[in-house]
Amino acid sequence: MSKPRILVARAVFPETLARLEQHFEVEHNQADQVWSKQDLAARLRGKAGAFTTGTERIDAEVLAACPELKVCANMAVGYNNFDVPAMTARKVLATNTPDVLTETTADFGFALLMATARRVTESEHYLRAGKWTKWSYDMFAGAEVHGSTLGILGMGRIGQGIAKRGAHGFGMDVIYHNRSRLSPDLEAACKARYVSKEELLETADHLVLVLPYSAESHHTIGAAELAQMKPTATLVNIARGGIVDDGALAAALRDRRIAAAGLDVFEGEPKVHPDLLTVPNVVLTPHIASATVQTRRAMADLAADNLIGFLVNGRPLTPLNPEVLS
Ligand code: 8YV
């Protein structure tokens, strides 16, 4: 019997590719070209499965061009690149990679918070530029992290990981806002208190965004919300570009309406709003929150397991639209 055909849309670990090749006839992209939507659709034609990352958009148009497609396995926990209702309508299974990146991403959220509040990259640039000629009492004085108030917007698994780090590791007072409130047990484990969005914005010394992107969460943080924050506050976005209005944020940073921001995700990335590149009080990283070797391997393994699980054994591990299985 011939093997099912799949497309691996971006470069992956050679071991992941070798594993997939045991089960599938694989078209790969180890050259890691970023294809246009038309190229992606053309390459998906005749394939039963796709191994995707957050950069491949699977929508009704792409699906209409690829009637043989049965499953798309995203190597990411976020899946705003998938039009899940359109996939479900065409009986295409969608899977993601939850859990395996939770702690690593929470670590990075904290790294970005620390770097932002304590002005790590700004001071490093100063030193590298040869500007450090003497110590002074207020040089790069930043915001206190321990004992301050940590606000978390979006209290899923990663949000809870950040809350635990803040509460247990840094003695922070943790407040959060989420579509639904956590159970009392989870709130106790995170030492986190549920507040309104307004109280969160007004009270947090450090506000970390960890909510999923959707049409509803577009520009959750814009000029009005930034104006509600403390002028001494820091903002950290490890969620998705588009949740923050990057232009409004750059203006708020320039005018010191908030103290600083740490951003791992951007509207229209890999492009970055030009004004963000010119303000000093922002730490910018290229969407690397889950980037440790172990975690990226675990994500690739889980995406591969989902393809093998579904196309070979009929049992995907982490389906997003399990209704297509019935
Ligand atoms: C990925 C992410 O690295 O999992 C997610 O949702 O944002 C990152 O961990 C990225 O999306 C690549 O697929």
Short mmCIF file of C-alpha atoms and ligand atoms in Angstrom, two decimals:
data_model
loop_
_atom_site.label_atom_id
_atom_site.label_comp_id
_atom_site.label_asym_id
_atom_site.label_seq_id
_atom_site.Cartn_x
_atom_site.Cartn_y
_atom_site.Cartn_z
CA MET A 1 0.00 0.00 0.00
CA SER A 2 1.37 3.45 -0.87
CA LYS A 3 2.16 5.83 1.95
CA PRO A 4 -0.03 8.93 2.51
CA ARG A 5 1.49 12.10 1.07
CA ILE A 6 2.22 15.02 3.36
CA LEU A 7 3.78 18.47 3.14
CA VAL A 8 6.18 19.72 5.80
CA ALA A 9 5.79 23.42 5.16
CA ARG A 10 8.89 24.77 6.93
CA ALA A 11 12.33 23.45 7.87
CA VAL A 12 12.27 21.03 10.81
CA PHE A 13 14.73 18.95 12.83
CA PRO A 14 16.24 16.29 10.49
CA GLU A 15 15.16 13.64 13.04
CA THR A 16 11.54 14.81 12.77
CA LEU A 17 11.71 14.59 8.99
CA ALA A 18 13.29 11.11 9.14
CA ARG A 19 10.49 9.93 11.44
CA LEU A 20 7.80 11.33 9.18
CA GLU A 21 9.46 9.70 6.15
CA GLN A 22 9.01 6.28 7.79
CA HIS A 23 5.24 6.73 7.55
CA PHE A 24 4.66 9.19 4.70
CA GLU A 25 5.76 10.28 1.29
CA VAL A 26 7.08 13.68 2.34
CA GLU A 27 7.54 16.91 0.41
CA HIS A 28 9.71 19.03 2.66
CA ASN A 29 11.02 22.58 2.77
CA GLN A 30 14.41 22.19 4.43
CA ALA A 31 15.51 25.27 2.44
CA ASP A 32 12.97 27.05 4.66
CA GLN A 33 11.46 29.24 1.98
CA VAL A 34 8.45 31.28 3.03
CA TRP A 35 5.84 30.48 0.39
CA SER A 36 3.06 32.72 -0.83
CA LYS A 37 -0.46 31.54 -0.15
CA GLN A 38 -0.74 30.39 -3.79
CA ASP A 39 2.52 28.42 -3.54
CA LEU A 40 1.41 26.84 -0.29
CA ALA A 41 -1.94 25.82 -1.82
CA ALA A 42 -0.20 24.44 -4.93
CA ARG A 43 2.15 22.33 -2.81
CA LEU A 44 -0.69 21.11 -0.59
CA ARG A 45 -2.64 19.84 -3.58
CA GLY A 46 -2.80 16.04 -3.46
CA LYS A 47 -1.50 15.90 0.12
CA ALA A 48 -3.42 14.19 2.93
CA GLY A 49 -1.57 16.01 5.69
CA ALA A 50 0.38 19.18 6.45
CA PHE A 51 2.97 19.93 9.12
CA THR A 52 2.65 23.68 9.62
CA THR A 53 3.99 26.44 11.85
CA GLY A 54 2.39 29.72 12.85
CA THR A 55 3.45 31.28 9.54
CA GLU A 56 1.21 29.16 7.26
CA ARG A 57 -2.35 30.41 6.97
CA ILE A 58 -4.88 27.63 6.36
CA ASP A 59 -8.16 29.25 5.39
CA ALA A 60 -11.19 28.56 3.19
CA GLU A 61 -9.34 29.61 0.03
CA VAL A 62 -6.41 27.26 0.65
CA LEU A 63 -8.75 24.45 1.69
CA ALA A 64 -10.85 24.85 -1.48
CA ALA A 65 -7.68 24.31 -3.54
CA CYS A 66 -6.73 21.11 -1.66
CA PRO A 67 -9.74 18.77 -1.42
CA GLU A 68 -7.58 15.76 -0.47
CA LEU A 69 -6.28 17.45 2.69
CA LYS A 70 -7.38 15.65 5.88
CA VAL A 71 -5.21 17.07 8.66
CA CYS A 72 -3.03 20.07 9.49
CA ALA A 73 -0.71 19.67 12.47
CA ASN A 74 0.52 23.03 13.77
CA MET A 75 3.88 23.10 15.55
CA ALA A 76 2.56 25.76 17.93
CA VAL A 77 0.07 25.98 20.74
CA GLY A 78 -1.49 29.10 19.17
CA TYR A 79 -3.52 28.41 16.06
CA ASN A 80 -4.80 31.77 14.85
CA ASN A 81 -3.21 30.86 11.49
CA PHE A 82 -5.96 28.21 11.14
CA ASP A 83 -9.53 29.04 10.21
CA VAL A 84 -10.84 26.20 12.37
CA PRO A 85 -14.54 26.58 11.44
CA ALA A 86 -13.58 26.42 7.73
CA MET A 87 -11.45 23.34 8.43
CA THR A 88 -14.27 21.69 10.35
CA ALA A 89 -16.72 22.46 7.52
CA ARG A 90 -14.39 20.60 5.12
CA LYS A 91 -13.74 17.83 7.68
CA VAL A 92 -10.06 18.73 7.95
CA LEU A 93 -8.62 17.94 11.38
CA ALA A 94 -6.60 20.68 13.11
CA THR A 95 -4.09 19.90 15.86
CA ASN A 96 -1.73 22.06 17.97
CA THR A 97 1.02 21.49 20.56
CA PRO A 98 -0.31 22.36 24.03
CA ASP A 99 1.46 21.64 27.36
CA VAL A 100 4.92 20.81 25.96
CA LEU A 101 5.89 24.50 25.80
CA THR A 102 4.10 25.85 28.88
CA GLU A 103 7.01 26.08 31.34
CA THR A 104 9.59 27.19 28.76
CA THR A 105 7.31 29.96 27.53
CA ALA A 106 6.53 31.03 31.10
CA ASP A 107 10.31 31.16 31.77
CA PHE A 108 10.71 33.46 28.80
CA GLY A 109 7.81 35.66 29.87
CA PHE A 110 9.66 36.17 33.11
CA ALA A 111 12.97 36.75 31.34
CA LEU A 112 11.35 39.47 29.25
CA LEU A 113 9.70 40.99 32.31
CA MET A 114 13.03 41.12 34.14
CA ALA A 115 14.93 42.46 31.13
CA THR A 116 12.29 45.14 30.61
CA ALA A 117 11.87 46.25 34.21
CA ARG A 118 15.63 46.25 34.90
CA ARG A 119 16.58 47.78 31.54
CA VAL A 120 18.95 44.97 30.62
CA THR A 121 19.20 45.45 26.86
CA GLU A 122 19.10 49.24 26.98
CA SER A 123 22.06 49.28 29.37
CA GLU A 124 23.91 46.65 27.35
CA HIS A 125 23.59 48.76 24.19
CA TYR A 126 24.97 51.72 26.15
CA LEU A 127 27.95 49.69 27.33
CA ARG A 128 28.66 48.19 23.87
CA ALA A 129 28.51 51.68 22.35
CA GLY A 130 31.42 52.67 24.62
CA LYS A 131 29.32 55.21 26.52
CA TRP A 132 30.06 53.81 30.00
CA THR A 133 32.76 56.11 31.32
CA LYS A 134 31.70 56.31 34.97
CA TRP A 135 29.21 54.80 37.45
CA SER A 136 26.44 57.06 38.69
CA TYR A 137 23.78 56.66 41.36
CA ASP A 138 20.78 56.67 39.02
CA MET A 139 22.26 54.99 35.99
CA PHE A 140 19.65 52.71 34.40
CA ALA A 141 17.55 52.68 37.55
CA GLY A 142 14.57 50.52 36.70
CA ALA A 143 11.41 49.22 38.33
CA GLU A 144 11.34 46.83 41.29
CA VAL A 145 10.24 43.30 40.41
CA HIS A 146 10.16 41.43 43.75
CA GLY A 147 7.24 42.44 45.92
CA SER A 148 5.53 44.40 43.14
CA THR A 149 2.11 43.74 41.61
CA LEU A 150 2.12 41.35 38.67
CA GLY A 151 -0.89 41.56 36.36
CA ILE A 152 -1.66 38.76 33.94
CA LEU A 153 -4.15 39.09 31.10
CA GLY A 154 -5.10 35.62 29.86
CA MET A 155 -4.84 32.96 32.56
CA GLY A 156 -4.38 29.73 30.62
CA ARG A 157 -1.54 27.29 31.26
CA ILE A 158 1.24 29.77 30.40
CA GLY A 159 -0.39 32.58 32.40
CA GLN A 160 -0.59 30.27 35.40
CA GLY A 161 3.10 29.38 34.97
CA ILE A 162 4.02 33.06 35.04
CA ALA A 163 1.78 33.65 38.08
CA LYS A 164 3.52 30.85 40.01
CA ARG A 165 6.95 32.21 39.16
CA GLY A 166 5.92 35.68 40.30
CA ALA A 167 4.12 34.64 43.48
CA HIS A 168 6.43 31.89 44.72
CA GLY A 169 9.76 33.06 43.31
CA PHE A 170 9.53 36.82 43.60
CA GLY A 171 6.92 37.38 46.32
CA MET A 172 4.75 39.33 43.90
CA ASP A 173 1.12 40.16 44.49
CA VAL A 174 -0.53 38.46 41.49
CA ILE A 175 -3.76 39.70 39.94
CA TYR A 176 -5.31 38.42 36.72
CA HIS A 177 -8.15 38.88 34.31
CA ASN A 178 -9.47 36.19 32.02
CA ARG A 179 -12.64 35.36 30.08
CA SER A 180 -13.47 32.86 32.82
CA ARG A 181 -12.32 32.81 36.42
CA LEU A 182 -10.04 29.97 37.59
CA SER A 183 -11.28 27.41 40.10
CA PRO A 184 -10.47 28.25 43.76
CA ASP A 185 -7.85 25.46 43.76
CA LEU A 186 -6.04 26.88 40.74
CA GLU A 187 -6.24 30.42 42.13
CA ALA A 188 -4.68 29.15 45.38
CA ALA A 189 -1.91 27.28 43.51
CA CYS A 190 -1.08 30.46 41.56
CA LYS A 191 -1.68 32.75 44.58
CA ALA A 192 -3.61 34.88 42.09
CA ARG A 193 -6.62 37.14 42.60
CA TYR A 194 -9.25 37.70 39.91
CA VAL A 195 -9.91 41.38 39.08
CA SER A 196 -11.72 43.34 36.39
CA LYS A 197 -9.74 44.36 33.30
CA GLU A 198 -9.92 47.94 34.50
CA GLU A 199 -8.45 47.13 37.92
CA LEU A 200 -5.76 45.02 36.25
CA LEU A 201 -4.69 47.90 34.00
CA GLU A 202 -4.77 50.45 36.79
CA THR A 203 -3.05 48.37 39.48
CA ALA A 204 -0.38 46.24 37.79
CA ASP A 205 3.25 47.32 38.07
CA HIS A 206 4.04 44.73 35.40
CA LEU A 207 1.39 43.54 32.98
CA VAL A 208 2.01 40.34 31.03
CA LEU A 209 -0.21 39.45 28.05
CA VAL A 210 -0.78 35.75 27.47
CA LEU A 211 -4.20 35.63 25.81
CA PRO A 212 -4.90 33.94 22.48
CA TYR A 213 -5.34 36.10 19.38
CA SER A 214 -8.76 36.26 17.75
CA ALA A 215 -10.89 38.93 16.08
CA GLU A 216 -12.22 39.72 19.59
CA SER A 217 -8.77 40.13 21.15
CA HIS A 218 -7.45 42.38 18.33
CA HIS A 219 -5.97 45.54 19.90
CA THR A 220 -6.99 44.53 23.43
CA ILE A 221 -4.27 46.98 24.45
CA GLY A 222 -4.53 50.26 22.56
CA ALA A 223 -4.13 53.95 23.41
CA ALA A 224 -7.08 53.96 25.85
CA GLU A 225 -5.81 50.94 27.82
CA LEU A 226 -2.23 52.25 27.87
CA ALA A 227 -3.59 55.50 29.32
CA GLN A 228 -5.16 53.51 32.16
CA MET A 229 -1.82 51.98 33.16
CA LYS A 230 0.57 53.47 35.71
CA PRO A 231 3.24 55.73 34.19
CA THR A 232 5.79 53.52 35.99
CA ALA A 233 4.35 50.27 34.61
CA THR A 234 5.93 47.79 32.23
CA LEU A 235 4.05 45.81 29.59
CA VAL A 236 5.14 42.40 28.29
CA ASN A 237 3.59 40.73 25.23
CA ILE A 238 4.43 37.06 24.65
CA ALA A 239 0.96 36.25 23.27
CA ARG A 240 0.49 37.31 19.65
CA GLY A 241 1.04 40.33 17.51
CA GLY A 242 -2.19 42.26 17.00
CA ILE A 243 -3.26 41.97 20.63
CA VAL A 244 -1.36 45.23 21.16
CA ASP A 245 -1.73 48.25 18.89
CA ASP A 246 2.02 48.56 18.26
CA GLY A 247 1.77 52.13 16.91
CA ALA A 248 -0.10 53.29 20.01
CA LEU A 249 2.40 51.47 22.22
CA ALA A 250 5.39 53.09 20.52
CA ALA A 251 3.79 56.52 21.08
CA ALA A 252 3.10 55.71 24.77
CA LEU A 253 6.71 54.57 25.25
CA ARG A 254 8.09 57.65 23.50
CA ASP A 255 5.96 59.97 25.66
CA ARG A 256 6.75 57.91 28.80
CA ARG A 257 3.07 57.29 29.43
CA ILE A 258 4.28 53.85 30.53
CA ALA A 259 7.85 53.13 31.58
CA ALA A 260 8.84 50.26 29.30
CA ALA A 261 7.71 47.27 27.25
CA GLY A 262 9.06 43.84 26.37
CA LEU A 263 7.77 42.38 23.12
CA ASP A 264 8.31 38.94 21.63
CA VAL A 265 5.46 39.20 19.10
CA PHE A 266 4.44 41.94 16.67
CA GLU A 267 1.65 43.01 14.37
CA GLY A 268 2.60 41.80 10.89
CA GLU A 269 5.80 40.07 12.10
CA PRO A 270 8.55 39.56 11.05
CA LYS A 271 8.04 43.24 10.23
CA VAL A 272 8.29 45.46 13.33
CA HIS A 273 6.58 48.84 13.61
CA PRO A 274 9.37 51.32 12.74
CA ASP A 275 8.59 53.53 15.75
CA LEU A 276 9.29 50.62 18.11
CA LEU A 277 12.81 50.42 16.70
CA THR A 278 13.57 54.00 17.64
CA VAL A 279 12.35 54.12 21.26
CA PRO A 280 14.95 53.06 23.83
CA ASN A 281 12.59 51.76 26.53
CA VAL A 282 11.53 48.59 24.77
CA VAL A 283 13.08 45.12 24.69
CA LEU A 284 12.46 43.38 21.37
CA THR A 285 12.90 39.66 20.65
CA PRO A 286 11.97 37.72 17.47
CA HIS A 287 9.16 35.41 18.67
CA ILE A 288 11.43 33.08 20.65
CA ALA A 289 9.43 32.43 23.82
CA SER A 290 9.30 28.66 23.21
CA ALA A 291 12.81 28.49 21.78
CA THR A 292 14.82 25.97 23.73
CA VAL A 293 16.15 22.92 21.94
CA GLN A 294 14.20 20.53 24.18
CA THR A 295 10.93 22.38 23.82
CA ARG A 296 11.13 22.92 20.08
CA ARG A 297 11.91 19.18 19.75
CA ALA A 298 8.93 18.32 21.94
CA MET A 299 6.70 20.59 19.82
CA ALA A 300 7.98 19.01 16.57
CA ASP A 301 7.52 15.51 18.04
CA LEU A 302 3.95 16.27 19.10
CA ALA A 303 3.06 17.73 15.69
CA ALA A 304 4.56 14.62 14.02
CA ASP A 305 2.74 12.35 16.50
CA ASN A 306 -0.51 14.05 15.58
CA LEU A 307 0.04 13.38 11.86
CA ILE A 308 1.08 9.77 12.46
CA GLY A 309 -1.63 9.30 15.08
CA PHE A 310 -4.35 10.48 12.75
CA LEU A 311 -3.27 9.35 9.28
CA VAL A 312 -1.79 5.99 10.35
CA ASN A 313 -3.72 5.00 13.48
CA GLY A 314 -6.83 7.20 13.33
CA ARG A 315 -6.05 8.69 16.77
CA PRO A 316 -4.57 12.21 16.92
CA LEU A 317 -3.20 13.27 20.32
CA THR A 318 -4.29 16.90 20.59
CA PRO A 319 -7.15 17.64 18.17
CA LEU A 320 -8.66 21.13 18.09
CA ASN A 321 -11.83 20.11 16.25
CA PRO A 322 -12.43 16.50 17.39
CA GLU A 323 -15.93 16.68 15.88
CA VAL A 324 -14.42 15.87 12.48
CA LEU A 325 -13.37 12.46 13.86
CA SER A 326 -16.93 11.26 14.37
C1 8YV B 1 5.95 29.05 18.06
C2 8YV B 1 4.09 30.09 19.46
O1 8YV B 1 7.30 29.05 18.11
O2 8YV B 1 3.33 27.96 20.11
C3 8YV B 1 3.03 29.10 19.78
O3 8YV B 1 1.85 29.48 19.71
O4 8YV B 1 3.84 31.23 19.31
C4 8YV B 1 5.52 29.67 19.35
O5 8YV B 1 5.81 28.78 20.37
C5 8YV B 1 5.55 29.70 16.76
O6 8YV B 1 4.19 29.98 16.66
C6 8YV B 1 5.98 28.82 15.61
O7 8YV B 1 5.00 27.96 15.14
#
